[in-house]
Amino acid sequence: MSRLKRSDRPYGSDRPYDIVLFGATGFAGTLTARYLAAHAPEGLRWAIAGRGVEKLERLREELGVDVGVLRADVDDPASLRALAEHARVVATTVGPYVTRGEEIVAACADTGADYLDLSGEPEFVDLMYVRHDARARETGARLVHACGFDSVPHDLGVYFTVRQLPQGVPLTVDGFVTADATFSGGTLASALGQFARGRQLVAAARERGRHEPRLLGRRAAAPVGAPRFAPEVGAWALPLPTIDPQIVLRSARALDRYGPDFRYRHYAAVRRLPVAVGGVAAVGTLVAAAQLPPARHWLSDRLKPGEGPSAQQRARSWFSVRFVGEGGGRRVCTEVAGGDPGYDETAKMFAEAALSLACDDLPPTAGQVTTAVAMGDALTDRLIRAGIRFRVAASR
Ligand SMILES: NC(=O)c1ccc[n+]([C@@H]2O[C@H](COP(=O)([O-])OP(=O)(O)OC[C@H]3O[C@@H](n4cnc5c(N)ncnc54)[C@H](OP(=O)(O)O)[C@@H]3O)[C@@H](O)[C@H]2O)c1
């Protein structure tokens, strides 16, 4: 993997913008734009992009800062190509990604622009690996998916935990997620879409497996754990089949620091058994309903695109991911925690990841890479400075 060092591409490179935020007028996009307006370093050249110029102009006025405005529509591939050519880093919130996301990935891979998104859709991420990883490696583009609550706290939390453990020995890490939060229309649409695409999801994973090189001389796995009471966190642990364990596994495959034999299991942690049983039943009902188009449409009509939790609801929301890591005779318990996972903290993680790609001196990587691989140390430091807590709770 090779690409120009960050220091070889300072501000003032040949592209007009350091960061272009595509989908800036959506729910997550607007929060990200506000974060960038408040935190972008002096001299950063950035722009907001989307399909509606009037909506973008209104957003620019609200932001009250000097940002560019670019029109780009998923249904107009030339506009996406132009967007990629204008940016060193493209950050997109235009989802559901499996139906709206590919053209901009292709444009970034082809023009050597770095790309990041908020996708939690495994099918999309696998297909983008199969179709665009090789081209991105040629041009030096870094394609970083899942830069929100999916999967930054999990990926960087495991990265942080591994670094507390001895090197060169087999390691196991279990992650336990607890959160109190609600979601947006865009997230609901993406989740229902994924639930209805079980067959395509499996086919994309198989296709990826056929393309991905085998891991030589080391082992890494993310098996689905069994439901159990986990005394180490004092809660019921339910296997959580999100994209997060897949992302962690890719970091483990790419980074020797995860040791010769690494295993990660990902759980939701629930204190009371009836809540755990109710949660499983609710998700099961949602997955079943998503298979029937009328039920799916009824559900997605409950929360429209662009709608999401109010500022008051978000202020009450929080998340905590606890990790228990073991290896080489040591055991460590760590935690990554913060406020509203789905939106306020997602906007922070997403914007800081974009700033990291644009501004930090990072290890040389290209192609589809995870947050830990592309910017593990730099992004962890940024998030700590931005108020997300990474801590070692106990070790022996
Ligand atoms: N992983 C995480 O932790 C996390 C957290 C939050 C969100 N997400 C994901 O992020 C995505 C966005 O969520 P959201 O709640 O912000 O959704 P949203 O409010 O519906 O925003 C979607 C954005 O896509 C734009 N868009 C739609 N069709 C387009 C087209 N043809 N061309 C160009 N732009 C188009 C919309 O533009 P208009 O404004 O013009 O309608 C809007 O800006 C979803 O996939 C969601 O699952 C992930």
Coordinates of N, CA and C in Angstrom, one line a residue, residues 125-292:
V125 N -20.5 -2.2 2.0 CA -19.1 -2.1 2.2 C -18.4 -3.3 1.5
D126 N -19.0 -4.5 1.5 CA -18.4 -5.6 0.8 C -18.3 -5.4 -0.7
L127 N -19.4 -4.9 -1.2 CA -19.5 -4.6 -2.7 C -18.5 -3.6 -3.1
M128 N -18.3 -2.5 -2.3 CA -17.3 -1.5 -2.6 C -15.9 -2.0 -2.6
Y129 N -15.7 -3.0 -1.7 CA -14.3 -3.6 -1.6 C -14.1 -4.4 -2.9
V130 N -15.1 -5.2 -3.3 CA -14.9 -6.0 -4.5 C -14.7 -5.1 -5.8
R131 N -15.5 -4.0 -5.9 CA -15.5 -3.2 -7.1 C -14.5 -2.1 -7.1
H132 N -14.1 -1.5 -6.0 CA -13.3 -0.3 -6.1 C -12.0 -0.3 -5.3
D133 N -11.8 -1.3 -4.5 CA -10.6 -1.3 -3.7 C -9.3 -1.3 -4.5
A134 N -9.3 -2.1 -5.6 CA -8.1 -2.2 -6.4 C -7.8 -0.9 -7.1
R135 N -8.8 -0.2 -7.6 CA -8.6 1.1 -8.3 C -8.1 2.1 -7.3
A136 N -8.7 2.1 -6.1 CA -8.3 3.1 -5.0 C -6.8 2.9 -4.7
R137 N -6.4 1.6 -4.6 CA -5.0 1.4 -4.3 C -4.1 2.0 -5.4
E138 N -4.5 1.9 -6.6 CA -3.7 2.5 -7.7 C -3.6 4.0 -7.6
T139 N -4.7 4.6 -7.3 CA -4.7 6.1 -7.3 C -4.3 6.7 -5.9
G140 N -4.3 5.8 -4.9 CA -3.9 6.3 -3.6 C -5.1 6.8 -2.7
A141 N -6.3 6.6 -3.2 CA -7.5 7.0 -2.5 C -7.7 6.1 -1.3
R142 N -8.0 6.7 -0.1 CA -8.4 5.9 1.1 C -9.9 5.9 1.1
L143 N -10.5 4.7 1.2 CA -12.0 4.5 1.2 C -12.3 4.0 2.6
V144 N -12.8 4.9 3.5 CA -13.1 4.6 4.9 C -14.6 4.6 5.2
H145 N -15.2 3.4 5.3 CA -16.6 3.4 5.6 C -16.8 3.4 7.1
A146 N -18.1 3.5 7.5 CA -18.5 3.3 8.9 C -17.7 4.3 9.9
C147 N -17.8 5.6 9.6 CA -17.1 6.6 10.4 C -18.0 7.3 11.4
G148 N -19.1 6.7 11.7 CA -20.0 7.2 12.8 C -20.0 6.3 14.0
F149 N -21.1 6.3 14.7 CA -21.2 5.3 15.8 C -21.0 3.9 15.3
D150 N -21.5 3.6 14.1 CA -21.0 2.4 13.4 C -19.8 3.0 12.7
S151 N -18.6 2.6 12.9 CA -18.1 1.7 13.9 C -17.0 2.3 14.7
V152 N -16.9 3.6 14.8 CA -15.7 4.2 15.4 C -15.5 3.8 16.8
P153 N -16.5 3.9 17.7 CA -16.1 3.6 19.1 C -15.7 2.1 19.3
H154 N -16.2 1.2 18.4 CA -15.9 -0.2 18.5 C -14.5 -0.4 17.9
D155 N -14.3 0.1 16.7 CA -13.0 -0.1 16.1 C -11.9 0.5 16.9
L156 N -12.0 1.8 17.2 CA -11.0 2.5 18.0 C -10.9 2.0 19.4
G157 N -12.1 1.6 20.0 CA -12.1 1.0 21.3 C -11.3 -0.3 21.4
V158 N -11.4 -1.1 20.4 CA -10.6 -2.4 20.4 C -9.1 -2.0 20.2
Y159 N -8.9 -1.1 19.3 CA -7.5 -0.6 19.0 C -6.8 -0.1 20.3
F160 N -7.6 0.7 21.0 CA -7.1 1.2 22.3 C -6.9 0.1 23.3
T161 N -7.8 -0.9 23.4 CA -7.7 -2.0 24.3 C -6.4 -2.9 24.0
V162 N -6.3 -3.2 22.7 CA -5.2 -4.0 22.3 C -3.8 -3.4 22.7
R163 N -3.8 -2.0 22.6 CA -2.5 -1.4 22.9 C -2.2 -1.4 24.4
Q164 N -3.2 -1.8 25.3 CA -2.9 -2.0 26.7 C -2.4 -3.4 27.0
L165 N -2.4 -4.3 26.0 CA -2.1 -5.7 26.2 C -0.7 -6.0 25.7
P166 N -0.1 -7.1 26.1 CA 1.3 -7.4 25.6 C 1.3 -7.7 24.1
Q167 N 2.5 -7.4 23.5 CA 2.6 -7.7 22.0 C 3.0 -9.1 21.7
G168 N 2.6 -9.6 20.5 CA 3.2 -10.8 20.0 C 2.5 -12.1 20.7
V169 N 1.4 -11.9 21.4 CA 0.7 -13.1 22.0 C -0.7 -13.1 21.5
P170 N -1.4 -14.3 21.6 CA -2.8 -14.4 21.3 C -3.6 -13.5 22.2
L171 N -4.6 -12.8 21.6 CA -5.4 -11.8 22.4 C -6.9 -12.1 22.1
T172 N -7.7 -11.9 23.1 CA -9.2 -12.0 22.9 C -9.7 -10.7 23.5
V173 N -10.7 -10.1 22.8 CA -11.4 -8.9 23.3 C -12.9 -9.2 23.1
D174 N -13.7 -8.8 24.2 CA -15.1 -8.8 24.1 C -15.6 -7.4 24.3
G175 N -16.5 -6.9 23.4 CA -17.1 -5.6 23.5 C -18.5 -5.7 23.9
F176 N -18.9 -4.8 24.9 CA -20.3 -4.8 25.4 C -20.9 -3.4 25.2
V177 N -21.9 -3.3 24.4 CA -22.5 -2.0 24.0 C -23.7 -1.7 24.9
T178 N -23.8 -0.5 25.5 CA -25.0 0.0 26.1 C -25.3 1.4 25.6
A179 N -26.6 1.6 25.3 CA -26.9 3.0 24.8 C -28.3 3.3 25.1
D180 N -28.6 4.6 25.3 CA -29.9 5.1 25.4 C -30.1 6.2 24.4
A181 N -30.8 5.9 23.3 CA -30.8 6.9 22.2 C -32.0 6.5 21.3
T182 N -32.2 7.5 20.3 CA -33.2 7.2 19.3 C -32.6 7.5 17.9
F183 N -33.4 7.2 16.8 CA -32.8 7.3 15.5 C -33.6 8.2 14.6
S184 N -33.0 8.4 13.4 CA -33.6 9.3 12.4 C -34.3 8.6 11.3
G185 N -35.0 9.3 10.4 CA -35.6 8.7 9.3 C -34.6 8.0 8.3
G186 N -33.5 8.7 8.1 CA -32.5 8.2 7.2 C -31.9 6.8 7.8
T187 N -31.7 6.8 9.1 CA -31.2 5.5 9.7 C -32.2 4.4 9.6
L188 N -33.5 4.8 9.8 CA -34.6 3.8 9.7 C -34.7 3.2 8.3
A189 N -34.6 4.1 7.3 CA -34.7 3.7 5.9 C -33.5 2.7 5.6
S190 N -32.3 3.1 6.1 CA -31.1 2.2 5.8 C -31.3 0.9 6.5
A191 N -31.8 0.9 7.7 CA -31.9 -0.4 8.5 C -32.9 -1.3 7.9
L192 N -34.1 -0.7 7.5 CA -35.2 -1.5 6.9 C -34.7 -2.1 5.6
G193 N -34.0 -1.3 4.8 CA -33.4 -1.7 3.5 C -32.5 -2.9 3.7
Q194 N -31.6 -2.8 4.7 CA -30.7 -3.9 5.0 C -31.4 -5.2 5.4
F195 N -32.4 -5.0 6.3 CA -33.1 -6.2 6.8 C -33.8 -7.0 5.7
A196 N -34.2 -6.2 4.6 CA -35.0 -6.8 3.5 C -34.0 -7.4 2.5
R197 N -32.7 -7.3 2.7 CA -31.8 -7.8 1.7 C -30.8 -8.9 2.2
G198 N -31.4 -9.8 3.0 CA -30.6 -10.9 3.6 C -29.8 -11.7 2.6
R199 N -30.5 -12.0 1.5 CA -29.8 -12.9 0.5 C -28.6 -12.1 -0.2
Q200 N -28.9 -10.8 -0.6 CA -27.8 -10.0 -1.2 C -26.7 -9.8 -0.3
L201 N -27.0 -9.7 1.0 CA -25.9 -9.4 2.0 C -25.0 -10.6 2.1
V202 N -25.6 -11.8 2.1 CA -24.8 -13.0 2.2 C -23.9 -13.2 0.9
A203 N -24.6 -12.9 -0.3 CA -23.9 -13.0 -1.6 C -22.7 -12.0 -1.6
A204 N -22.9 -10.8 -1.1 CA -21.8 -9.8 -1.2 C -20.7 -10.3 -0.3
A205 N -21.0 -10.8 0.9 CA -19.9 -11.3 1.8 C -19.1 -12.4 1.1
R206 N -19.8 -13.3 0.4 CA -19.1 -14.4 -0.2 C -18.2 -13.9 -1.3
E207 N -18.7 -12.9 -2.1 CA -18.0 -12.3 -3.2 C -16.7 -11.7 -2.6
R208 N -16.9 -11.0 -1.5 CA -15.7 -10.4 -0.9 C -14.7 -11.4 -0.5
G209 N -15.2 -12.5 0.1 CA -14.3 -13.6 0.5 C -13.5 -14.2 -0.6
R210 N -14.1 -14.2 -1.8 CA -13.3 -14.7 -3.0 C -12.2 -13.7 -3.4
H211 N -12.4 -12.5 -3.1 CA -11.4 -11.5 -3.6 C -10.3 -11.2 -2.5
E212 N -10.7 -11.3 -1.2 CA -9.8 -10.9 -0.2 C -8.6 -11.8 0.0
P213 N -7.4 -11.3 0.1 CA -6.2 -12.2 0.2 C -6.3 -12.9 1.6
R214 N -5.8 -14.1 1.6 CA -5.8 -14.9 2.9 C -4.8 -14.3 3.8
L215 N -5.1 -14.4 5.1 CA -4.2 -13.9 6.1 C -3.1 -14.9 6.4
L216 N -1.8 -14.6 6.1 CA -0.8 -15.6 6.2 C 0.0 -15.5 7.5
G217 N 0.1 -16.6 8.2 CA 1.0 -16.6 9.4 C 0.3 -16.0 10.7
R218 N -0.9 -15.5 10.6 CA -1.6 -15.0 11.7 C -3.1 -15.5 11.6
R219 N -3.8 -15.4 12.7 CA -5.2 -15.7 12.7 C -6.0 -14.5 13.3
A220 N -7.2 -14.3 12.7 CA -8.1 -13.2 13.3 C -9.5 -13.7 13.1
A221 N -10.4 -13.6 14.1 CA -11.7 -14.1 13.9 C -12.7 -13.2 14.7
A222 N -13.9 -13.2 14.3 CA -15.0 -12.5 15.1 C -16.2 -13.4 15.1
P223 N -16.1 -14.4 15.9 CA -17.2 -15.4 16.0 C -18.4 -14.7 16.7
V224 N -19.6 -15.2 16.4 CA -20.8 -14.7 17.1 C -20.9 -15.4 18.4
G225 N -20.8 -14.7 19.5 CA -20.9 -15.3 20.9 C -22.3 -15.8 21.2
A226 N -22.3 -16.6 22.2 CA -23.7 -17.1 22.6 C -24.2 -16.1 23.7
P227 N -25.6 -16.0 23.7 CA -26.1 -15.1 24.8 C -25.7 -15.7 26.2
R228 N -25.4 -14.8 27.1 CA -25.0 -15.3 28.4 C -25.1 -14.2 29.4
F229 N -25.0 -14.6 30.7 CA -24.9 -13.5 31.7 C -23.4 -13.3 31.8
A230 N -22.9 -12.0 31.7 CA -21.5 -11.7 31.7 C -21.1 -11.0 33.0
P231 N -20.6 -11.8 33.9 CA -20.3 -11.2 35.3 C -19.3 -10.1 35.2
E232 N -18.4 -10.1 34.1 CA -17.4 -9.1 34.0 C -18.0 -7.7 33.8
V233 N -19.2 -7.6 33.3 CA -19.9 -6.3 33.1 C -21.2 -6.2 33.9
G234 N -21.5 -7.3 34.6 CA -22.8 -7.4 35.4 C -24.0 -7.2 34.6
A235 N -24.1 -7.8 33.4 CA -25.2 -7.6 32.5 C -25.4 -8.9 31.7
W236 N -26.6 -9.0 31.1 CA -26.8 -10.0 30.1 C -26.2 -9.6 28.8
A237 N -25.5 -10.5 28.1 CA -24.7 -10.2 26.9 C -25.4 -10.9 25.7
L238 N -25.9 -10.1 24.8 CA -26.6 -10.6 23.6 C -25.7 -10.4 22.4
P239 N -25.5 -11.4 21.5 CA -24.7 -11.2 20.4 C -25.3 -10.1 19.5
L240 N -24.5 -9.2 19.0 CA -25.0 -8.0 18.3 C -24.4 -8.0 16.8
P241 N -25.3 -8.5 15.9 CA -24.8 -8.7 14.5 C -24.8 -7.5 13.7
T242 N -24.1 -6.4 14.2 CA -24.0 -5.2 13.4 C -22.7 -5.3 12.5
I243 N -22.4 -4.2 11.8 CA -21.2 -4.2 11.0 C -19.9 -4.2 11.8
D244 N -20.1 -3.8 13.1 CA -18.9 -3.5 13.9 C -17.9 -4.6 14.1
P245 N -18.3 -5.8 14.4 CA -17.3 -6.9 14.5 C -16.6 -7.1 13.2
Q246 N -17.2 -6.9 12.0 CA -16.5 -7.1 10.8 C -15.4 -6.0 10.6
I247 N -15.8 -4.8 11.0 CA -14.8 -3.7 10.9 C -13.6 -4.0 11.8
V248 N -13.9 -4.4 13.0 CA -12.8 -4.8 14.0 C -11.9 -5.9 13.4
L249 N -12.6 -6.9 12.8 CA -11.8 -8.0 12.2 C -10.9 -7.5 11.1
R250 N -11.4 -6.6 10.3 CA -10.5 -6.0 9.2 C -9.3 -5.3 9.8
S251 N -9.5 -4.6 10.9 CA -8.4 -3.9 11.5 C -7.4 -4.9 12.0
A252 N -7.9 -6.0 12.7 CA -7.1 -7.0 13.2 C -6.3 -7.7 12.1
R253 N -6.9 -7.9 11.0 CA -6.2 -8.6 9.9 C -5.1 -7.7 9.3
A254 N -5.3 -6.3 9.3 CA -4.3 -5.4 8.7 C -3.2 -5.1 9.7
L255 N -3.4 -5.1 11.0 CA -2.4 -4.6 11.9 C -1.8 -5.7 12.7
D256 N -0.4 -5.9 12.6 CA 0.3 -6.9 13.3 C 0.1 -6.8 14.9
R257 N -0.1 -5.5 15.3 CA -0.2 -5.3 16.8 C -1.3 -6.1 17.4
Y258 N -2.3 -6.6 16.6 CA -3.4 -7.4 17.2 C -2.9 -8.8 17.5
G259 N -1.7 -9.1 17.2 CA -1.1 -10.4 17.6 C -1.3 -11.6 16.6
P260 N -0.7 -12.7 17.0 CA -0.7 -13.9 16.0 C -2.1 -14.6 16.0
D261 N -2.9 -14.4 17.0 CA -4.2 -15.1 17.0 C -5.2 -14.2 17.8
F262 N -6.0 -13.5 17.1 CA -6.9 -12.5 17.7 C -8.4 -12.9 17.5
R263 N -9.1 -12.7 18.6 CA -10.6 -13.0 18.5 C -11.4 -11.9 19.2
Y264 N -12.4 -11.4 18.5 CA -13.3 -10.4 19.0 C -14.7 -10.9 19.0
R265 N -15.5 -10.7 20.1 CA -16.9 -10.9 20.2 C -17.6 -9.7 20.6
H266 N -18.8 -9.4 19.9 CA -19.5 -8.1 20.0 C -20.9 -8.4 20.6
Y267 N -21.2 -7.7 21.7 CA -22.5 -7.9 22.4 C -23.2 -6.6 22.7
A268 N -24.5 -6.7 22.8 CA -25.3 -5.7 23.5 C -25.3 -6.1 25.0
A269 N -25.2 -5.2 25.9 CA -25.2 -5.5 27.3 C -26.5 -4.9 27.9
V270 N -27.3 -5.8 28.5 CA -28.6 -5.4 29.0 C -28.7 -5.9 30.5
R271 N -29.0 -5.0 31.4 CA -29.0 -5.3 32.8 C -30.1 -6.4 33.2
R272 N -31.3 -6.2 32.7 CA -32.4 -7.0 33.1 C -32.8 -8.0 32.1
L273 N -33.0 -9.2 32.5 CA -33.4 -10.3 31.5 C -34.6 -10.0 30.7
P274 N -35.7 -9.5 31.3 CA -36.9 -9.2 30.5 C -36.7 -8.2 29.4
V275 N -35.8 -7.2 29.7 CA -35.5 -6.2 28.7 C -34.7 -6.8 27.6
A276 N -33.8 -7.8 27.9 CA -33.0 -8.5 26.9 C -34.0 -9.3 26.0
V277 N -34.9 -10.0 26.6 CA -35.8 -10.8 25.8 C -36.7 -9.9 24.9
G278 N -37.2 -8.8 25.5 CA -38.0 -7.9 24.8 C -37.3 -7.3 23.6
G279 N -36.0 -7.0 23.8 CA -35.2 -6.4 22.7 C -35.0 -7.3 21.6
V280 N -34.7 -8.6 21.9 CA -34.5 -9.6 20.8 C -35.9 -9.7 20.0
A281 N -37.0 -9.8 20.8 CA -38.3 -9.9 20.1 C -38.6 -8.7 19.2
A282 N -38.3 -7.5 19.7 CA -38.5 -6.3 18.9 C -37.7 -6.3 17.6
V283 N -36.4 -6.7 17.7 CA -35.6 -6.7 16.5 C -36.1 -7.8 15.6
G284 N -36.5 -8.9 16.1 CA -37.0 -10.0 15.3 C -38.3 -9.6 14.5
T285 N -39.1 -8.8 15.2 CA -40.4 -8.3 14.6 C -40.0 -7.4 13.5
L286 N -39.1 -6.5 13.7 CA -38.7 -5.5 12.7 C -38.1 -6.2 11.5
V287 N -37.2 -7.2 11.7 CA -36.6 -7.9 10.6 C -37.7 -8.6 9.8
A288 N -38.7 -9.3 10.5 CA -39.8 -10.0 9.8 C -40.6 -9.0 9.0
A289 N -40.9 -7.8 9.6 CA -41.8 -6.9 9.0 C -41.1 -6.3 7.7
A290 N -39.8 -6.2 7.8 CA -39.0 -5.6 6.6 C -39.1 -6.5 5.4
Q291 N -39.5 -7.8 5.6 CA -39.5 -8.7 4.4 C -40.8 -8.4 3.6
L292 N -41.8 -7.8 4.2 CA -43.1 -7.5 3.5 C -43.2 -6.1 3.1

